[in-house]
mmCIF file of C-alpha atoms in Angstrom:
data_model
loop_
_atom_site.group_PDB
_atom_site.id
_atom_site.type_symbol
_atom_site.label_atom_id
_atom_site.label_comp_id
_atom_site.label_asym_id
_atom_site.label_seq_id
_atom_site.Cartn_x
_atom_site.Cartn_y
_atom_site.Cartn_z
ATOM 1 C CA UNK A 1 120.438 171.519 86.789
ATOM 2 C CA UNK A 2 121.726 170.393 83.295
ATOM 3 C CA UNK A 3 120.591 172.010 80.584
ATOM 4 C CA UNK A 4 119.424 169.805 77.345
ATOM 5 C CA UNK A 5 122.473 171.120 75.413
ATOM 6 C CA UNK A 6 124.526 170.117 78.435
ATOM 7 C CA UNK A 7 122.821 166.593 77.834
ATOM 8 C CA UNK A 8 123.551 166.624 74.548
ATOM 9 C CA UNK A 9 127.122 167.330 74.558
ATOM 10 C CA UNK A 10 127.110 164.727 77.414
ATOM 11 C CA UNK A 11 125.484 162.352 75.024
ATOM 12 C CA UNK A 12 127.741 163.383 72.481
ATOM 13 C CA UNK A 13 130.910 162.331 74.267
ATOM 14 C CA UNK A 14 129.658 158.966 74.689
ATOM 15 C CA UNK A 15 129.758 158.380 70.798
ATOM 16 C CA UNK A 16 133.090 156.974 71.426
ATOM 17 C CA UNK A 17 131.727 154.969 74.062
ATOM 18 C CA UNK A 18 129.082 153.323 72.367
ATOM 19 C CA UNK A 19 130.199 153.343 68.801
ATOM 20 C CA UNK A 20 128.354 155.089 66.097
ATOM 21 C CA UNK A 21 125.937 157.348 68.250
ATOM 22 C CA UNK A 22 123.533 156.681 71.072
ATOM 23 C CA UNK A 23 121.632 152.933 71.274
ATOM 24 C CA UNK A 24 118.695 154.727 72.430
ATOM 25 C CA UNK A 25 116.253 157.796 71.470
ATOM 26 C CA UNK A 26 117.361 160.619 73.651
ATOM 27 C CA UNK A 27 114.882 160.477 76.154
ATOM 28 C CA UNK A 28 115.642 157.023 77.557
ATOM 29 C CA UNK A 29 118.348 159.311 79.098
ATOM 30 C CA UNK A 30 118.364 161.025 82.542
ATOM 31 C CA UNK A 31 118.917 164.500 82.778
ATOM 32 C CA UNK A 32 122.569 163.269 83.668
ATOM 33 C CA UNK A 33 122.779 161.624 80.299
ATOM 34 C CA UNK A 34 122.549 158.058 82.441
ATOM 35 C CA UNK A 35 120.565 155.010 80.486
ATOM 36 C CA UNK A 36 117.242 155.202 82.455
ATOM 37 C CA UNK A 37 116.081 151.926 83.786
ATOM 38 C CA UNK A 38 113.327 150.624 81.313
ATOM 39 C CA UNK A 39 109.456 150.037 82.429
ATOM 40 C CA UNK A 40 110.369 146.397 82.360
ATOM 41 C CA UNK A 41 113.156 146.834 84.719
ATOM 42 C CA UNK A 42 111.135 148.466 86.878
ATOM 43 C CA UNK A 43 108.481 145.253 87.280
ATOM 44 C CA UNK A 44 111.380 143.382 87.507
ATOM 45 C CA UNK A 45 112.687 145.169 90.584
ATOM 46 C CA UNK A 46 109.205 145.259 91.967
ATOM 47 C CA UNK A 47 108.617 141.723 91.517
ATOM 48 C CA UNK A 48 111.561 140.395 93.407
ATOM 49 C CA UNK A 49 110.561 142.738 95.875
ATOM 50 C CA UNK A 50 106.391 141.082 96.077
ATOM 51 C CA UNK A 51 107.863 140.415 99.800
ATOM 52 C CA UNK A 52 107.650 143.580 101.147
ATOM 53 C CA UNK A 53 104.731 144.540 98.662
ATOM 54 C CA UNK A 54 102.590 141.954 100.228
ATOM 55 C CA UNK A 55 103.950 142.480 104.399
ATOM 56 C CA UNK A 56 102.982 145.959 103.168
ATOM 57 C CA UNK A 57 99.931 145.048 101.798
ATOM 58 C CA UNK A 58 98.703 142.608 105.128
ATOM 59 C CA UNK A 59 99.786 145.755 107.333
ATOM 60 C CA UNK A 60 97.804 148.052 105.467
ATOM 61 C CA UNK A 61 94.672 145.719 105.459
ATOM 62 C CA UNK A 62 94.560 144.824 109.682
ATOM 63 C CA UNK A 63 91.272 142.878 109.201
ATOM 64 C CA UNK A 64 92.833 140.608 106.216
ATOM 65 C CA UNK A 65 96.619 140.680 107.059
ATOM 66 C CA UNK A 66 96.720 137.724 108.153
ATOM 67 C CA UNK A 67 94.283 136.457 105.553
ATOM 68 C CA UNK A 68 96.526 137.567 102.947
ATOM 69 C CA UNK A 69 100.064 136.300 104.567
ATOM 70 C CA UNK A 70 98.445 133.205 105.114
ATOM 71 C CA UNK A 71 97.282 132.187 101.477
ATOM 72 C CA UNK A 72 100.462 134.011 99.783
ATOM 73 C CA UNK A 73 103.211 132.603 102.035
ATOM 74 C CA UNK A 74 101.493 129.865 104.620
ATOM 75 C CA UNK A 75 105.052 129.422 106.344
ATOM 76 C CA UNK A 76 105.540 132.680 107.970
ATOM 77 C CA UNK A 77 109.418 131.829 107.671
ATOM 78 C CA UNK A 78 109.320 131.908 104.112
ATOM 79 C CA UNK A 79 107.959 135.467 104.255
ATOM 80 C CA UNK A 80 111.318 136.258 105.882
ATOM 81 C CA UNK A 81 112.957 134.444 103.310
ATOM 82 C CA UNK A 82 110.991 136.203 100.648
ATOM 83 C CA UNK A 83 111.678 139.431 102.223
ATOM 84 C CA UNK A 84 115.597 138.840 102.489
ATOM 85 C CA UNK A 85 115.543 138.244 98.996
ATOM 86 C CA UNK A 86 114.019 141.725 97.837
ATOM 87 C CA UNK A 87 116.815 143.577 99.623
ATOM 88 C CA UNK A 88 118.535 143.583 96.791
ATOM 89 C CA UNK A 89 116.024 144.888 94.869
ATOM 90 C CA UNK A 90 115.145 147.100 96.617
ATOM 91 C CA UNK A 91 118.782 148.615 97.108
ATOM 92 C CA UNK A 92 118.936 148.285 93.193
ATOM 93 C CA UNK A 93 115.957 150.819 93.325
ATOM 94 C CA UNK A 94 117.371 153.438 95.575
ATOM 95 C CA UNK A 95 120.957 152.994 93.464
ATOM 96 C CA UNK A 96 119.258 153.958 90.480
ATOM 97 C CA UNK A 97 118.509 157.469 92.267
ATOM 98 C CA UNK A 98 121.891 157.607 93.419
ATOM 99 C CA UNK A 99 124.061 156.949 90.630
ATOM 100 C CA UNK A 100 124.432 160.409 88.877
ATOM 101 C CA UNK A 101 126.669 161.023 92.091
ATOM 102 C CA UNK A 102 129.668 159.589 90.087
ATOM 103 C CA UNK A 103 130.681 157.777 92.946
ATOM 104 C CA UNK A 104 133.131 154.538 92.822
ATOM 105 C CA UNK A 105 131.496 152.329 94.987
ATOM 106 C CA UNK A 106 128.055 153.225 93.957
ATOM 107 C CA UNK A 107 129.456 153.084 90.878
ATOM 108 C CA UNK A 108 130.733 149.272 91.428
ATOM 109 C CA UNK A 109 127.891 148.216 93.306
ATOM 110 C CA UNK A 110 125.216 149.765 90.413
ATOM 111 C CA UNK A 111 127.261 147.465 87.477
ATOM 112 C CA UNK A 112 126.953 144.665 89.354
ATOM 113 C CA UNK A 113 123.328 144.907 89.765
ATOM 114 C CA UNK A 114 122.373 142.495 87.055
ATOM 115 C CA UNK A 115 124.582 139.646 88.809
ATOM 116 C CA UNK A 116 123.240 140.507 92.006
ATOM 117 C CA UNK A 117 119.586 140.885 90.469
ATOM 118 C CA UNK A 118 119.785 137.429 89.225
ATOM 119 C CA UNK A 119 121.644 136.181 92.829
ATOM 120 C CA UNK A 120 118.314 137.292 94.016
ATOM 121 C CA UNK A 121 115.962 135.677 91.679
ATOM 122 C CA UNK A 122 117.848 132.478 91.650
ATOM 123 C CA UNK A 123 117.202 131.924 95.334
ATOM 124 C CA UNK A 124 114.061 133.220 95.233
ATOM 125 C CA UNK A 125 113.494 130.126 92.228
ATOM 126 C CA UNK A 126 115.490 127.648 95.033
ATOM 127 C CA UNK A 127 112.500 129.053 97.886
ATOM 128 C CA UNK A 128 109.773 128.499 95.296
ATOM 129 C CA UNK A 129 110.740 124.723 94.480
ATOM 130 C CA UNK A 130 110.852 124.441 98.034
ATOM 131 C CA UNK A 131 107.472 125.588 99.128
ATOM 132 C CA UNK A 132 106.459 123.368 96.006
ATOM 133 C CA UNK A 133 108.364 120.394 97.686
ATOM 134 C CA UNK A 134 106.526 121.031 101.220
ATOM 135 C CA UNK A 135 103.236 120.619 99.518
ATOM 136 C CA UNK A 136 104.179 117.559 97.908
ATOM 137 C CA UNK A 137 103.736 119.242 94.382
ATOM 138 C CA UNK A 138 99.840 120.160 94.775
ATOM 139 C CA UNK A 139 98.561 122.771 92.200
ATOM 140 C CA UNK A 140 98.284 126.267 93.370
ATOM 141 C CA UNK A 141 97.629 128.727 90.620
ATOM 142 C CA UNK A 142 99.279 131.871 92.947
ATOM 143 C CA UNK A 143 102.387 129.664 93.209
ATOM 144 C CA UNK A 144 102.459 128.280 89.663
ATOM 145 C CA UNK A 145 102.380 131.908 88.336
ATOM 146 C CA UNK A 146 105.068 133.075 89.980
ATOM 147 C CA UNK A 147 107.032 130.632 89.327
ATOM 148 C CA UNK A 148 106.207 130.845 85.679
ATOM 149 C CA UNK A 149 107.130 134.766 86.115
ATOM 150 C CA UNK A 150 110.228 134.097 88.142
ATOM 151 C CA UNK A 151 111.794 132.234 85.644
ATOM 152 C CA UNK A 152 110.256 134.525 82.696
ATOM 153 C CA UNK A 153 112.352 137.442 84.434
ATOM 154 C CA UNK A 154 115.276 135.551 84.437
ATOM 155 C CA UNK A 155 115.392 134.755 81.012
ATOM 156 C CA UNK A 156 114.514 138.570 80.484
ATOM 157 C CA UNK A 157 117.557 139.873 82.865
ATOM 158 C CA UNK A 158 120.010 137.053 81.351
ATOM 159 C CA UNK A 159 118.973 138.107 77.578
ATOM 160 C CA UNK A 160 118.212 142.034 77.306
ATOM 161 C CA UNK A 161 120.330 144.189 75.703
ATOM 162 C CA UNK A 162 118.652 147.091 77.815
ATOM 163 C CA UNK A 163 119.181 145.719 80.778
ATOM 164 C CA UNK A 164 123.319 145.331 79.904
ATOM 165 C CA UNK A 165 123.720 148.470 78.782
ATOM 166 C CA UNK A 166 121.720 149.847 82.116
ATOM 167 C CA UNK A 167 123.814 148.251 84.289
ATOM 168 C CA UNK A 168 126.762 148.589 82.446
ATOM 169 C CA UNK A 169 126.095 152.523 82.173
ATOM 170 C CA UNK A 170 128.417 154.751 84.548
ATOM 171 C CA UNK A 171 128.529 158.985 84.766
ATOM 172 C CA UNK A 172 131.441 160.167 82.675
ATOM 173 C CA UNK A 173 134.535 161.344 84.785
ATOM 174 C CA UNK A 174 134.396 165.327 85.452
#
């Protein structure tokens, strides 16, 4: 367990790193001294990842399951699709657990998780337009909100200087 002078000295040895001190107040740290992910982040991860909310949701609802798959993704393919596309999400989540470890792969794989982030919400933009296309462009406020968040969230991963710095945020070499 690291005590909070620990952390501090920890934080204290990134002042080179960063510049002039820390970019953030103290407890936006871990108890590692890593760059917690912000609440925003968070959604974000959980809303590429509505694929697996929802196929959780139907199974947990037997009556409606079907209900529910039916009016949120009417081609059970693009379910699959949708659900292929939260992997990385939902690998991003468990990395964020992991990362303290001061492993190089995870390491690698955790400051590359904007890129692959936006990988995922790019193709899940690409499936969007696509259901859009099979319905010959027909209004559907479920799809035209998500769409409108999808490419909200990109802009947000794309310009936030939190979300750089997250990602961009390693252990320090022991």
């Amino acid at each position: 367990m690291v005590e909070i002078a620990d952390l501090n000295l920890h934080c204290l040895k990134r002042k080179s790193i960063w510049g002039n001190g820390l970019l953030y107040p103290i407890d936006a740290y871990d108890k590692h001294g890593l760059l917690k992910p912000s609440a925003m982040l968070w959604l974000t991860l959980a809303f590429s990842a509505k694929a697996w909310v929802v196929f959780v949701m139907a199974g947990a609802s037997r009556e409606q399951g079907a209900q529910i798959l039916e009016v949120l993704y009417p081609l059970r393919d693009n379910l699959y699709f949708g659900m292929a596309i939260g992997l990385p999400a939902l690998f991003l989540m468990w990395l964020t657990g992991q990362r303290y470890k001061n492993n190089k792969l995870i390491n690698t794989l955790w400051q590359q998780g904007k890129t692959i982030l936006l990988v995922a919400y790019m193709a899940d933009c690409a499936l969007q337009v696509y259901q859009l296309s099979l319905i010959h462009g027909a209004f559907r406020w479920t799809q035209a909100v998500t769409l409108l968040l999808t490419l909200w969230l990109i802009v947000y991963l794309v310009r936030s200087t939190r979300v750089r710095n997250t990602f961009a945020d390693k252990p320090l070499e022991r």
